[in-house]
Backbone as XML, in Angstrom:
<?xml version="1.0"?>
<chain id="A" units="angstrom">
  <residue number="1" name="GLN">
    <atom name="N" x="-65.690" y="87.931" z="24.761"/>
    <atom name="CA" x="-64.662" y="87.461" z="23.845"/>
    <atom name="C" x="-65.101" y="87.730" z="22.413"/>
  </residue>
  <residue number="2" name="VAL">
    <atom name="N" x="-64.195" y="88.266" z="21.638"/>
    <atom name="CA" x="-64.495" y="88.620" z="20.262"/>
    <atom name="C" x="-64.401" y="87.384" z="19.385"/>
  </residue>
  <residue number="3" name="GLN">
    <atom name="N" x="-65.405" y="87.212" z="18.553"/>
    <atom name="CA" x="-65.361" y="86.155" z="17.548"/>
    <atom name="C" x="-65.595" y="86.772" z="16.174"/>
  </residue>
  <residue number="4" name="LEU">
    <atom name="N" x="-64.798" y="86.328" z="15.219"/>
    <atom name="CA" x="-64.935" y="86.741" z="13.830"/>
    <atom name="C" x="-65.183" y="85.495" z="12.997"/>
  </residue>
  <residue number="5" name="VAL">
    <atom name="N" x="-66.254" y="85.504" z="12.239"/>
    <atom name="CA" x="-66.608" y="84.324" z="11.458"/>
    <atom name="C" x="-66.691" y="84.713" z="9.981"/>
  </residue>
  <residue number="6" name="GLU">
    <atom name="N" x="-65.774" y="84.129" z="9.194"/>
    <atom name="CA" x="-65.760" y="84.390" z="7.760"/>
    <atom name="C" x="-66.649" y="83.405" z="7.022"/>
  </residue>
  <residue number="7" name="SER">
    <atom name="N" x="-67.153" y="83.844" z="5.891"/>
    <atom name="CA" x="-67.935" y="82.978" z="5.009"/>
    <atom name="C" x="-67.836" y="83.528" z="3.596"/>
  </residue>
  <residue number="8" name="GLY">
    <atom name="N" x="-68.251" y="82.696" z="2.634"/>
    <atom name="CA" x="-68.312" y="83.154" z="1.254"/>
    <atom name="C" x="-67.212" y="82.641" z="0.350"/>
  </residue>
  <residue number="9" name="GLY">
    <atom name="N" x="-66.250" y="81.933" z="0.912"/>
    <atom name="CA" x="-65.196" y="81.397" z="0.069"/>
    <atom name="C" x="-65.701" y="80.266" z="-0.807"/>
  </residue>
  <residue number="10" name="GLY">
    <atom name="N" x="-64.842" y="79.848" z="-1.734"/>
    <atom name="CA" x="-65.229" y="78.749" z="-2.600"/>
    <atom name="C" x="-64.334" y="78.664" z="-3.810"/>
  </residue>
  <residue number="11" name="LEU">
    <atom name="N" x="-64.802" y="77.907" z="-4.785"/>
    <atom name="CA" x="-64.078" y="77.693" z="-6.039"/>
    <atom name="C" x="-64.736" y="78.527" z="-7.121"/>
  </residue>
  <residue number="12" name="VAL">
    <atom name="N" x="-63.920" y="79.268" z="-7.856"/>
    <atom name="CA" x="-64.438" y="80.126" z="-8.918"/>
    <atom name="C" x="-63.451" y="80.126" z="-10.074"/>
  </residue>
  <residue number="13" name="GLN">
    <atom name="N" x="-63.963" y="80.317" z="-11.274"/>
    <atom name="CA" x="-63.084" y="80.396" z="-12.425"/>
    <atom name="C" x="-62.440" y="81.768" z="-12.522"/>
  </residue>
  <residue number="14" name="ALA">
    <atom name="N" x="-61.299" y="81.814" z="-13.161"/>
    <atom name="CA" x="-60.616" y="83.092" z="-13.377"/>
    <atom name="C" x="-61.556" y="84.053" z="-14.099"/>
  </residue>
  <residue number="15" name="GLY">
    <atom name="N" x="-61.529" y="85.297" z="-13.630"/>
    <atom name="CA" x="-62.438" y="86.301" z="-14.171"/>
    <atom name="C" x="-63.739" y="86.425" z="-13.411"/>
  </residue>
  <residue number="16" name="GLY">
    <atom name="N" x="-64.001" y="85.488" z="-12.531"/>
    <atom name="CA" x="-65.237" y="85.486" z="-11.762"/>
    <atom name="C" x="-65.169" y="86.366" z="-10.531"/>
  </residue>
  <residue number="17" name="SER">
    <atom name="N" x="-66.243" y="86.300" z="-9.750"/>
    <atom name="CA" x="-66.367" y="87.140" z="-8.557"/>
    <atom name="C" x="-66.800" y="86.315" z="-7.352"/>
  </residue>
  <residue number="18" name="LEU">
    <atom name="N" x="-66.435" y="86.804" z="-6.182"/>
    <atom name="CA" x="-66.893" y="86.244" z="-4.912"/>
    <atom name="C" x="-67.038" y="87.386" z="-3.924"/>
  </residue>
  <residue number="19" name="ARG">
    <atom name="N" x="-67.928" y="87.205" z="-2.947"/>
    <atom name="CA" x="-68.010" y="88.158" z="-1.861"/>
    <atom name="C" x="-67.814" y="87.418" z="-0.547"/>
  </residue>
  <residue number="20" name="LEU">
    <atom name="N" x="-66.796" y="87.849" z="0.180"/>
    <atom name="CA" x="-66.536" y="87.299" z="1.503"/>
    <atom name="C" x="-67.218" y="88.162" z="2.555"/>
  </residue>
  <residue number="21" name="SER">
    <atom name="N" x="-67.660" y="87.506" z="3.606"/>
    <atom name="CA" x="-68.266" y="88.206" z="4.737"/>
    <atom name="C" x="-67.519" y="87.850" z="6.009"/>
  </residue>
  <residue number="22" name="CYS">
    <atom name="N" x="-67.455" y="88.807" z="6.909"/>
    <atom name="CA" x="-66.858" y="88.583" z="8.235"/>
    <atom name="C" x="-67.827" y="89.146" z="9.264"/>
  </residue>
  <residue number="23" name="ALA">
    <atom name="N" x="-68.464" y="88.258" z="9.994"/>
    <atom name="CA" x="-69.430" y="88.660" z="11.008"/>
    <atom name="C" x="-68.752" y="88.687" z="12.372"/>
  </residue>
  <residue number="24" name="ALA">
    <atom name="N" x="-68.867" y="89.831" z="13.050"/>
    <atom name="CA" x="-68.271" y="89.977" z="14.385"/>
    <atom name="C" x="-69.322" y="89.716" z="15.456"/>
  </residue>
  <residue number="25" name="SER">
    <atom name="N" x="-68.842" y="89.242" z="16.618"/>
    <atom name="CA" x="-69.757" y="88.910" z="17.711"/>
    <atom name="C" x="-70.266" y="90.131" z="18.446"/>
  </residue>
  <residue number="26" name="GLY">
    <atom name="N" x="-69.613" y="91.282" z="18.229"/>
    <atom name="CA" x="-70.055" y="92.510" z="18.856"/>
    <atom name="C" x="-70.011" y="93.655" z="17.873"/>
  </residue>
  <residue number="27" name="SER">
    <atom name="N" x="-70.184" y="94.846" z="18.389"/>
    <atom name="CA" x="-70.208" y="96.009" z="17.516"/>
    <atom name="C" x="-68.853" y="96.233" z="16.853"/>
  </residue>
  <residue number="28" name="ILE">
    <atom name="N" x="-68.868" y="96.376" z="15.537"/>
    <atom name="CA" x="-67.608" y="96.613" z="14.840"/>
    <atom name="C" x="-67.112" y="98.039" z="15.052"/>
  </residue>
  <residue number="29" name="LEU">
    <atom name="N" x="-67.940" y="98.894" z="15.616"/>
    <atom name="CA" x="-67.492" y="100.242" z="15.947"/>
    <atom name="C" x="-66.471" y="100.242" z="17.077"/>
  </residue>
  <residue number="30" name="SER">
    <atom name="N" x="-66.378" y="99.128" z="17.790"/>
    <atom name="CA" x="-65.401" y="99.040" z="18.879"/>
    <atom name="C" x="-63.989" y="98.803" z="18.362"/>
  </residue>
  <residue number="31" name="PHE">
    <atom name="N" x="-63.873" y="98.510" z="17.081"/>
    <atom name="CA" x="-62.557" y="98.245" z="16.490"/>
    <atom name="C" x="-62.038" y="99.486" z="15.773"/>
  </residue>
  <residue number="32" name="SER">
    <atom name="N" x="-60.764" y="99.745" z="15.911"/>
    <atom name="CA" x="-60.177" y="100.885" z="15.204"/>
    <atom name="C" x="-60.109" y="100.612" z="13.707"/>
  </residue>
  <residue number="33" name="SER">
    <atom name="N" x="-59.950" y="99.362" z="13.356"/>
    <atom name="CA" x="-59.966" y="98.988" z="11.950"/>
    <atom name="C" x="-60.297" y="97.515" z="11.821"/>
  </residue>
  <residue number="34" name="MET">
    <atom name="N" x="-60.760" y="97.156" z="10.637"/>
    <atom name="CA" x="-60.946" y="95.752" z="10.288"/>
    <atom name="C" x="-60.301" y="95.534" z="8.931"/>
  </residue>
  <residue number="35" name="ALA">
    <atom name="N" x="-59.840" y="94.306" z="8.714"/>
    <atom name="CA" x="-59.065" y="94.062" z="7.505"/>
    <atom name="C" x="-59.239" y="92.623" z="7.023"/>
  </residue>
  <residue number="36" name="TRP">
    <atom name="N" x="-58.870" y="92.447" z="5.785"/>
    <atom name="CA" x="-58.768" y="91.109" z="5.186"/>
    <atom name="C" x="-57.306" y="90.844" z="4.866"/>
  </residue>
  <residue number="37" name="TYR">
    <atom name="N" x="-56.846" y="89.686" z="5.283"/>
    <atom name="CA" x="-55.520" y="89.201" z="4.944"/>
    <atom name="C" x="-55.695" y="87.894" z="4.170"/>
  </residue>
  <residue number="38" name="ARG">
    <atom name="N" x="-54.627" y="87.489" z="3.512"/>
    <atom name="CA" x="-54.656" y="86.183" z="2.851"/>
    <atom name="C" x="-53.292" y="85.516" z="2.973"/>
  </residue>
  <residue number="39" name="GLN">
    <atom name="N" x="-53.350" y="84.203" z="2.897"/>
    <atom name="CA" x="-52.117" y="83.418" z="2.973"/>
    <atom name="C" x="-52.220" y="82.252" z="2.018"/>
  </residue>
  <residue number="40" name="ALA">
    <atom name="N" x="-51.306" y="82.237" z="1.056"/>
    <atom name="CA" x="-51.213" y="81.132" z="0.102"/>
    <atom name="C" x="-50.170" y="80.145" z="0.614"/>
  </residue>
  <residue number="41" name="PRO">
    <atom name="N" x="-50.249" y="78.890" z="0.206"/>
    <atom name="CA" x="-49.281" y="77.895" z="0.668"/>
    <atom name="C" x="-47.848" y="78.341" z="0.396"/>
  </residue>
  <residue number="42" name="GLY">
    <atom name="N" x="-47.019" y="78.267" z="1.430"/>
    <atom name="CA" x="-45.616" y="78.630" z="1.295"/>
    <atom name="C" x="-45.342" y="80.118" z="1.369"/>
  </residue>
  <residue number="43" name="ASN">
    <atom name="N" x="-46.406" y="80.914" z="1.492"/>
    <atom name="CA" x="-46.234" y="82.368" z="1.541"/>
    <atom name="C" x="-46.573" y="82.915" z="2.919"/>
  </residue>
  <residue number="44" name="GLN">
    <atom name="N" x="-46.105" y="84.115" z="3.184"/>
    <atom name="CA" x="-46.484" y="84.794" z="4.418"/>
    <atom name="C" x="-47.889" y="85.369" z="4.278"/>
  </residue>
  <residue number="45" name="ARG">
    <atom name="N" x="-48.521" y="85.575" z="5.418"/>
    <atom name="CA" x="-49.823" y="86.219" z="5.410"/>
    <atom name="C" x="-49.630" y="87.675" z="4.981"/>
  </residue>
  <residue number="46" name="GLU">
    <atom name="N" x="-50.485" y="88.148" z="4.091"/>
    <atom name="CA" x="-50.348" y="89.509" z="3.586"/>
    <atom name="C" x="-51.667" y="90.265" z="3.685"/>
  </residue>
  <residue number="47" name="LEU">
    <atom name="N" x="-51.541" y="91.560" z="3.874"/>
    <atom name="CA" x="-52.717" y="92.413" z="3.923"/>
    <atom name="C" x="-53.331" y="92.553" z="2.532"/>
  </residue>
  <residue number="48" name="VAL">
    <atom name="N" x="-54.635" y="92.395" z="2.461"/>
    <atom name="CA" x="-55.354" y="92.562" z="1.210"/>
    <atom name="C" x="-56.066" y="93.920" z="1.187"/>
  </residue>
  <residue number="49" name="ALA">
    <atom name="N" x="-56.828" y="94.186" z="2.240"/>
    <atom name="CA" x="-57.600" y="95.433" z="2.303"/>
    <atom name="C" x="-57.938" y="95.741" z="3.748"/>
  </residue>
  <residue number="50" name="ARG">
    <atom name="N" x="-58.032" y="97.041" z="4.049"/>
    <atom name="CA" x="-58.355" y="97.468" z="5.408"/>
    <atom name="C" x="-59.369" y="98.595" z="5.344"/>
  </residue>
  <residue number="51" name="ILE">
    <atom name="N" x="-60.267" y="98.606" z="6.329"/>
    <atom name="CA" x="-61.227" y="99.701" z="6.448"/>
    <atom name="C" x="-61.193" y="100.189" z="7.888"/>
  </residue>
  <residue number="52" name="SER">
    <atom name="N" x="-61.084" y="101.489" z="8.049"/>
    <atom name="CA" x="-60.975" y="102.056" z="9.393"/>
    <atom name="C" x="-62.366" y="102.290" z="9.987"/>
  </residue>
  <residue number="53" name="ARG">
    <atom name="N" x="-62.384" y="102.628" z="11.261"/>
    <atom name="CA" x="-63.648" y="102.937" z="11.919"/>
    <atom name="C" x="-64.367" y="104.051" z="11.177"/>
  </residue>
  <residue number="54" name="GLY">
    <atom name="N" x="-63.597" y="105.004" z="10.673"/>
    <atom name="CA" x="-64.172" y="106.142" z="9.973"/>
    <atom name="C" x="-64.537" y="105.858" z="8.528"/>
  </residue>
  <residue number="55" name="GLY">
    <atom name="N" x="-64.138" y="104.676" z="8.038"/>
    <atom name="CA" x="-64.522" y="104.294" z="6.684"/>
    <atom name="C" x="-63.452" y="104.452" z="5.625"/>
  </residue>
  <residue number="56" name="SER">
    <atom name="N" x="-62.293" y="104.960" z="5.994"/>
    <atom name="CA" x="-61.222" y="105.057" z="5.000"/>
    <atom name="C" x="-60.686" y="103.668" z="4.700"/>
  </residue>
  <residue number="57" name="THR">
    <atom name="N" x="-60.246" y="103.483" z="3.472"/>
    <atom name="CA" x="-59.808" y="102.162" z="3.027"/>
    <atom name="C" x="-58.418" y="102.219" z="2.413"/>
  </residue>
  <residue number="58" name="ASN">
    <atom name="N" x="-57.738" y="101.089" z="2.458"/>
    <atom name="CA" x="-56.507" y="100.942" z="1.694"/>
    <atom name="C" x="-56.392" y="99.501" z="1.230"/>
  </residue>
  <residue number="59" name="TYR">
    <atom name="N" x="-55.670" y="99.337" z="0.135"/>
    <atom name="CA" x="-55.608" y="98.047" z="-0.548"/>
    <atom name="C" x="-54.169" y="97.699" z="-0.919"/>
  </residue>
  <residue number="60" name="ALA">
    <atom name="N" x="-53.915" y="96.411" z="-1.016"/>
    <atom name="CA" x="-52.662" y="95.950" z="-1.599"/>
    <atom name="C" x="-52.670" y="96.315" z="-3.077"/>
  </residue>
  <residue number="61" name="ASP">
    <atom name="N" x="-51.504" y="96.631" z="-3.604"/>
    <atom name="CA" x="-51.427" y="97.014" z="-5.016"/>
    <atom name="C" x="-51.974" y="95.923" z="-5.925"/>
  </residue>
  <residue number="62" name="SER">
    <atom name="N" x="-51.792" y="94.680" z="-5.523"/>
    <atom name="CA" x="-52.176" y="93.559" z="-6.376"/>
    <atom name="C" x="-53.692" y="93.421" z="-6.531"/>
  </residue>
  <residue number="63" name="VAL">
    <atom name="N" x="-54.466" y="94.071" z="-5.657"/>
    <atom name="CA" x="-55.923" y="93.913" z="-5.724"/>
    <atom name="C" x="-56.651" y="95.224" z="-5.998"/>
  </residue>
  <residue number="64" name="LYS">
    <atom name="N" x="-55.910" y="96.303" z="-6.077"/>
    <atom name="CA" x="-56.554" y="97.601" z="-6.341"/>
    <atom name="C" x="-57.351" y="97.530" z="-7.635"/>
  </residue>
  <residue number="65" name="ASP">
    <atom name="N" x="-58.499" y="98.153" z="-7.640"/>
    <atom name="CA" x="-59.405" y="98.220" z="-8.781"/>
    <atom name="C" x="-60.107" y="96.894" z="-9.053"/>
  </residue>
  <residue number="66" name="ARG">
    <atom name="N" x="-59.841" y="95.863" z="-8.249"/>
    <atom name="CA" x="-60.537" y="94.579" z="-8.411"/>
    <atom name="C" x="-61.325" y="94.214" z="-7.149"/>
  </residue>
  <residue number="67" name="PHE">
    <atom name="N" x="-60.807" y="94.572" z="-5.990"/>
    <atom name="CA" x="-61.435" y="94.226" z="-4.716"/>
    <atom name="C" x="-61.959" y="95.482" z="-4.039"/>
  </residue>
  <residue number="68" name="THR">
    <atom name="N" x="-63.047" y="95.320" z="-3.305"/>
    <atom name="CA" x="-63.627" y="96.424" z="-2.545"/>
    <atom name="C" x="-63.998" y="95.944" z="-1.147"/>
  </residue>
  <residue number="69" name="VAL">
    <atom name="N" x="-63.500" y="96.649" z="-0.144"/>
    <atom name="CA" x="-63.850" y="96.343" z="1.243"/>
    <atom name="C" x="-64.930" y="97.321" z="1.692"/>
  </residue>
  <residue number="70" name="SER">
    <atom name="N" x="-65.892" y="96.799" z="2.431"/>
    <atom name="CA" x="-66.982" y="97.635" z="2.920"/>
    <atom name="C" x="-67.491" y="97.062" z="4.240"/>
  </residue>
  <residue number="71" name="LYS">
    <atom name="N" x="-68.392" y="97.791" z="4.892"/>
    <atom name="CA" x="-68.923" y="97.302" z="6.152"/>
    <atom name="C" x="-70.374" y="97.719" z="6.304"/>
  </residue>
  <residue number="72" name="ASP">
    <atom name="N" x="-71.080" y="96.904" z="7.065"/>
    <atom name="CA" x="-72.465" y="97.197" z="7.419"/>
    <atom name="C" x="-72.520" y="97.213" z="8.941"/>
  </residue>
  <residue number="73" name="ILE">
    <atom name="N" x="-72.570" y="98.408" z="9.514"/>
    <atom name="CA" x="-72.523" y="98.538" z="10.973"/>
    <atom name="C" x="-73.738" y="97.876" z="11.615"/>
  </residue>
  <residue number="74" name="SER">
    <atom name="N" x="-74.881" y="97.968" z="10.953"/>
    <atom name="CA" x="-76.101" y="97.405" z="11.532"/>
    <atom name="C" x="-76.038" y="95.882" z="11.639"/>
  </residue>
  <residue number="75" name="LYS">
    <atom name="N" x="-75.206" y="95.270" z="10.786"/>
    <atom name="CA" x="-75.057" y="93.811" z="10.805"/>
    <atom name="C" x="-73.745" y="93.370" z="11.437"/>
  </residue>
  <residue number="76" name="ASN">
    <atom name="N" x="-72.934" y="94.327" z="11.878"/>
    <atom name="CA" x="-71.615" y="94.008" z="12.465"/>
    <atom name="C" x="-70.813" y="93.117" z="11.520"/>
  </residue>
  <residue number="77" name="THR">
    <atom name="N" x="-70.838" y="93.466" z="10.262"/>
    <atom name="CA" x="-70.220" y="92.632" z="9.243"/>
    <atom name="C" x="-69.371" y="93.479" z="8.304"/>
  </residue>
  <residue number="78" name="VAL">
    <atom name="N" x="-68.234" y="92.917" z="7.940"/>
    <atom name="CA" x="-67.346" y="93.515" z="6.948"/>
    <atom name="C" x="-67.321" y="92.585" z="5.736"/>
  </residue>
  <residue number="79" name="TYR">
    <atom name="N" x="-67.252" y="93.182" z="4.569"/>
    <atom name="CA" x="-67.294" y="92.421" z="3.330"/>
    <atom name="C" x="-66.035" y="92.662" z="2.507"/>
  </residue>
  <residue number="80" name="LEU">
    <atom name="N" x="-65.727" y="91.700" z="1.669"/>
    <atom name="CA" x="-64.694" y="91.866" z="0.659"/>
    <atom name="C" x="-65.290" y="91.389" z="-0.664"/>
  </residue>
  <residue number="81" name="GLN">
    <atom name="N" x="-65.603" y="92.342" z="-1.517"/>
    <atom name="CA" x="-66.099" y="92.019" z="-2.848"/>
    <atom name="C" x="-64.907" y="91.849" z="-3.768"/>
  </residue>
  <residue number="82" name="MET">
    <atom name="N" x="-64.791" y="90.665" z="-4.347"/>
    <atom name="CA" x="-63.643" y="90.349" z="-5.197"/>
    <atom name="C" x="-64.132" y="90.117" z="-6.619"/>
  </residue>
  <residue number="83" name="SER">
    <atom name="N" x="-63.554" y="90.845" z="-7.550"/>
    <atom name="CA" x="-63.933" y="90.722" z="-8.951"/>
    <atom name="C" x="-62.684" y="90.469" z="-9.790"/>
  </residue>
  <residue number="84" name="SER">
    <atom name="N" x="-62.913" y="90.053" z="-11.019"/>
    <atom name="CA" x="-61.801" y="89.769" z="-11.942"/>
    <atom name="C" x="-60.748" y="88.904" z="-11.264"/>
  </residue>
  <residue number="85" name="LEU">
    <atom name="N" x="-61.196" y="87.858" z="-10.626"/>
    <atom name="CA" x="-60.294" y="87.012" z="-9.852"/>
    <atom name="C" x="-59.288" y="86.318" z="-10.738"/>
  </residue>
  <residue number="86" name="LYS">
    <atom name="N" x="-58.087" y="86.146" z="-10.185"/>
    <atom name="CA" x="-56.977" y="85.518" z="-10.880"/>
    <atom name="C" x="-56.531" y="84.289" z="-10.100"/>
  </residue>
  <residue number="87" name="PRO">
    <atom name="N" x="-55.885" y="83.336" z="-10.769"/>
    <atom name="CA" x="-55.385" y="82.158" z="-10.036"/>
    <atom name="C" x="-54.466" y="82.540" z="-8.874"/>
  </residue>
  <residue number="88" name="GLU">
    <atom name="N" x="-53.735" y="83.632" z="-9.017"/>
    <atom name="CA" x="-52.829" y="84.051" z="-7.936"/>
    <atom name="C" x="-53.561" y="84.629" z="-6.731"/>
  </residue>
  <residue number="89" name="ASP">
    <atom name="N" x="-54.868" y="84.790" z="-6.831"/>
    <atom name="CA" x="-55.663" y="85.202" z="-5.670"/>
    <atom name="C" x="-56.017" y="84.008" z="-4.781"/>
  </residue>
  <residue number="90" name="THR">
    <atom name="N" x="-55.690" y="82.817" z="-5.235"/>
    <atom name="CA" x="-55.975" y="81.616" z="-4.448"/>
    <atom name="C" x="-55.228" y="81.655" z="-3.118"/>
  </residue>
  <residue number="91" name="ALA">
    <atom name="N" x="-55.974" y="81.516" z="-2.027"/>
    <atom name="CA" x="-55.395" y="81.600" z="-0.691"/>
    <atom name="C" x="-56.490" y="81.353" z="0.336"/>
  </residue>
  <residue number="92" name="VAL">
    <atom name="N" x="-56.061" y="81.232" z="1.574"/>
    <atom name="CA" x="-57.004" y="81.299" z="2.689"/>
    <atom name="C" x="-57.110" y="82.773" z="3.080"/>
  </residue>
  <residue number="93" name="TYR">
    <atom name="N" x="-58.330" y="83.267" z="3.154"/>
    <atom name="CA" x="-58.576" y="84.662" z="3.489"/>
    <atom name="C" x="-59.031" y="84.762" z="4.946"/>
  </residue>
  <residue number="94" name="TYR">
    <atom name="N" x="-58.379" y="85.656" z="5.668"/>
    <atom name="CA" x="-58.651" y="85.828" z="7.089"/>
    <atom name="C" x="-59.177" y="87.232" z="7.384"/>
  </residue>
  <residue number="95" name="CYS">
    <atom name="N" x="-60.145" y="87.281" z="8.253"/>
    <atom name="CA" x="-60.645" y="88.551" z="8.754"/>
    <atom name="C" x="-59.846" y="88.934" z="10.001"/>
  </residue>
  <residue number="96" name="ASN">
    <atom name="N" x="-59.569" y="90.218" z="10.119"/>
    <atom name="CA" x="-58.801" y="90.736" z="11.253"/>
    <atom name="C" x="-59.499" y="91.962" z="11.816"/>
  </residue>
  <residue number="97" name="ALA">
    <atom name="N" x="-59.444" y="92.105" z="13.135"/>
    <atom name="CA" x="-59.995" y="93.287" z="13.791"/>
    <atom name="C" x="-59.001" y="93.781" z="14.837"/>
  </residue>
  <residue number="98" name="GLU">
    <atom name="N" x="-58.831" y="95.080" z="14.900"/>
    <atom name="CA" x="-57.876" y="95.676" z="15.819"/>
    <atom name="C" x="-58.600" y="96.478" z="16.889"/>
  </residue>
  <residue number="99" name="ARG">
    <atom name="N" x="-58.295" y="96.137" z="18.127"/>
    <atom name="CA" x="-58.766" y="96.922" z="19.275"/>
    <atom name="C" x="-57.612" y="96.925" z="20.250"/>
  </residue>
  <residue number="100" name="TRP">
    <atom name="N" x="-56.883" y="98.030" z="20.244"/>
    <atom name="CA" x="-55.641" y="98.111" z="21.011"/>
    <atom name="C" x="-55.880" y="97.699" z="22.446"/>
  </residue>
  <residue number="101" name="PRO">
    <atom name="N" x="-54.996" y="96.827" z="23.005"/>
    <atom name="CA" x="-53.744" y="96.352" z="22.408"/>
    <atom name="C" x="-53.860" y="94.990" z="21.728"/>
  </residue>
  <residue number="102" name="ARG">
    <atom name="N" x="-55.093" y="94.578" z="21.430"/>
    <atom name="CA" x="-55.255" y="93.224" z="20.893"/>
    <atom name="C" x="-55.640" y="93.231" z="19.423"/>
  </residue>
  <residue number="103" name="SER">
    <atom name="N" x="-55.308" y="92.103" z="18.819"/>
    <atom name="CA" x="-55.647" y="91.859" z="17.425"/>
    <atom name="C" x="-56.400" y="90.544" z="17.364"/>
  </residue>
  <residue number="104" name="TYR">
    <atom name="N" x="-57.511" y="90.546" z="16.665"/>
    <atom name="CA" x="-58.369" y="89.362" z="16.613"/>
    <atom name="C" x="-58.405" y="88.813" z="15.191"/>
  </residue>
  <residue number="105" name="TRP">
    <atom name="N" x="-58.546" y="87.481" z="15.098"/>
    <atom name="CA" x="-58.538" y="86.811" z="13.802"/>
    <atom name="C" x="-59.690" y="85.825" z="13.706"/>
  </residue>
  <residue number="106" name="GLY">
    <atom name="N" x="-60.209" y="85.697" z="12.478"/>
    <atom name="CA" x="-61.153" y="84.641" z="12.204"/>
    <atom name="C" x="-60.414" y="83.359" z="11.853"/>
  </residue>
  <residue number="107" name="GLN">
    <atom name="N" x="-61.203" y="82.329" z="11.544"/>
    <atom name="CA" x="-60.617" y="81.020" z="11.275"/>
    <atom name="C" x="-60.173" y="80.870" z="9.825"/>
  </residue>
  <residue number="108" name="GLY">
    <atom name="N" x="-60.604" y="81.773" z="8.965"/>
    <atom name="CA" x="-60.204" y="81.750" z="7.565"/>
    <atom name="C" x="-61.216" y="81.061" z="6.669"/>
  </residue>
  <residue number="109" name="THR">
    <atom name="N" x="-61.218" y="81.471" z="5.407"/>
    <atom name="CA" x="-62.078" y="80.842" z="4.412"/>
    <atom name="C" x="-61.267" y="80.681" z="3.129"/>
  </residue>
  <residue number="110" name="GLN">
    <atom name="N" x="-61.373" y="79.518" z="2.526"/>
    <atom name="CA" x="-60.565" y="79.196" z="1.353"/>
    <atom name="C" x="-61.183" y="79.790" z="0.094"/>
  </residue>
  <residue number="111" name="VAL">
    <atom name="N" x="-60.347" y="80.443" z="-0.675"/>
    <atom name="CA" x="-60.727" y="80.922" z="-2.007"/>
    <atom name="C" x="-59.794" y="80.256" z="-3.015"/>
  </residue>
  <residue number="112" name="THR">
    <atom name="N" x="-60.380" y="79.583" z="-3.977"/>
    <atom name="CA" x="-59.604" y="78.914" z="-5.013"/>
    <atom name="C" x="-60.078" y="79.410" z="-6.371"/>
  </residue>
  <residue number="113" name="VAL">
    <atom name="N" x="-59.131" y="79.922" z="-7.154"/>
    <atom name="CA" x="-59.447" y="80.445" z="-8.482"/>
    <atom name="C" x="-58.793" y="79.534" z="-9.513"/>
  </residue>
  <residue number="114" name="SER">
    <atom name="N" x="-59.607" y="78.922" z="-10.342"/>
    <atom name="CA" x="-59.083" y="78.013" z="-11.365"/>
    <atom name="C" x="-58.841" y="78.762" z="-12.671"/>
  </residue>
  <residue number="115" name="SER">
    <atom name="N" x="-57.828" y="78.306" z="-13.379"/>
    <atom name="CA" x="-57.471" y="78.979" z="-14.639"/>
    <atom name="C" x="-58.217" y="78.378" z="-15.815"/>
  </residue>
</chain>
């Protein structure tokens, strides 16, 4: 059974940085892609950033040039480096992994950006 465990969330002032981690219970090479999503109160869950097995990445327009997704295969971990944080980045951030036909989710980690 696949488990994804996020960490690194917290409270930060606007303009600050945080790095989220998502540790998988098995090899992340078994996933076609891994991604970070976020959900703010009253909003739908939205894609923030995705990294494919081959390493290609894509980002939501709202986080381009501020967030960077990366992975460490040796640690079975995916990261989301967040910089120049804004209050509108406040949300629960979820790690996602795709292995057809299933999609796996972590429990989420809260990120709060104060103005």
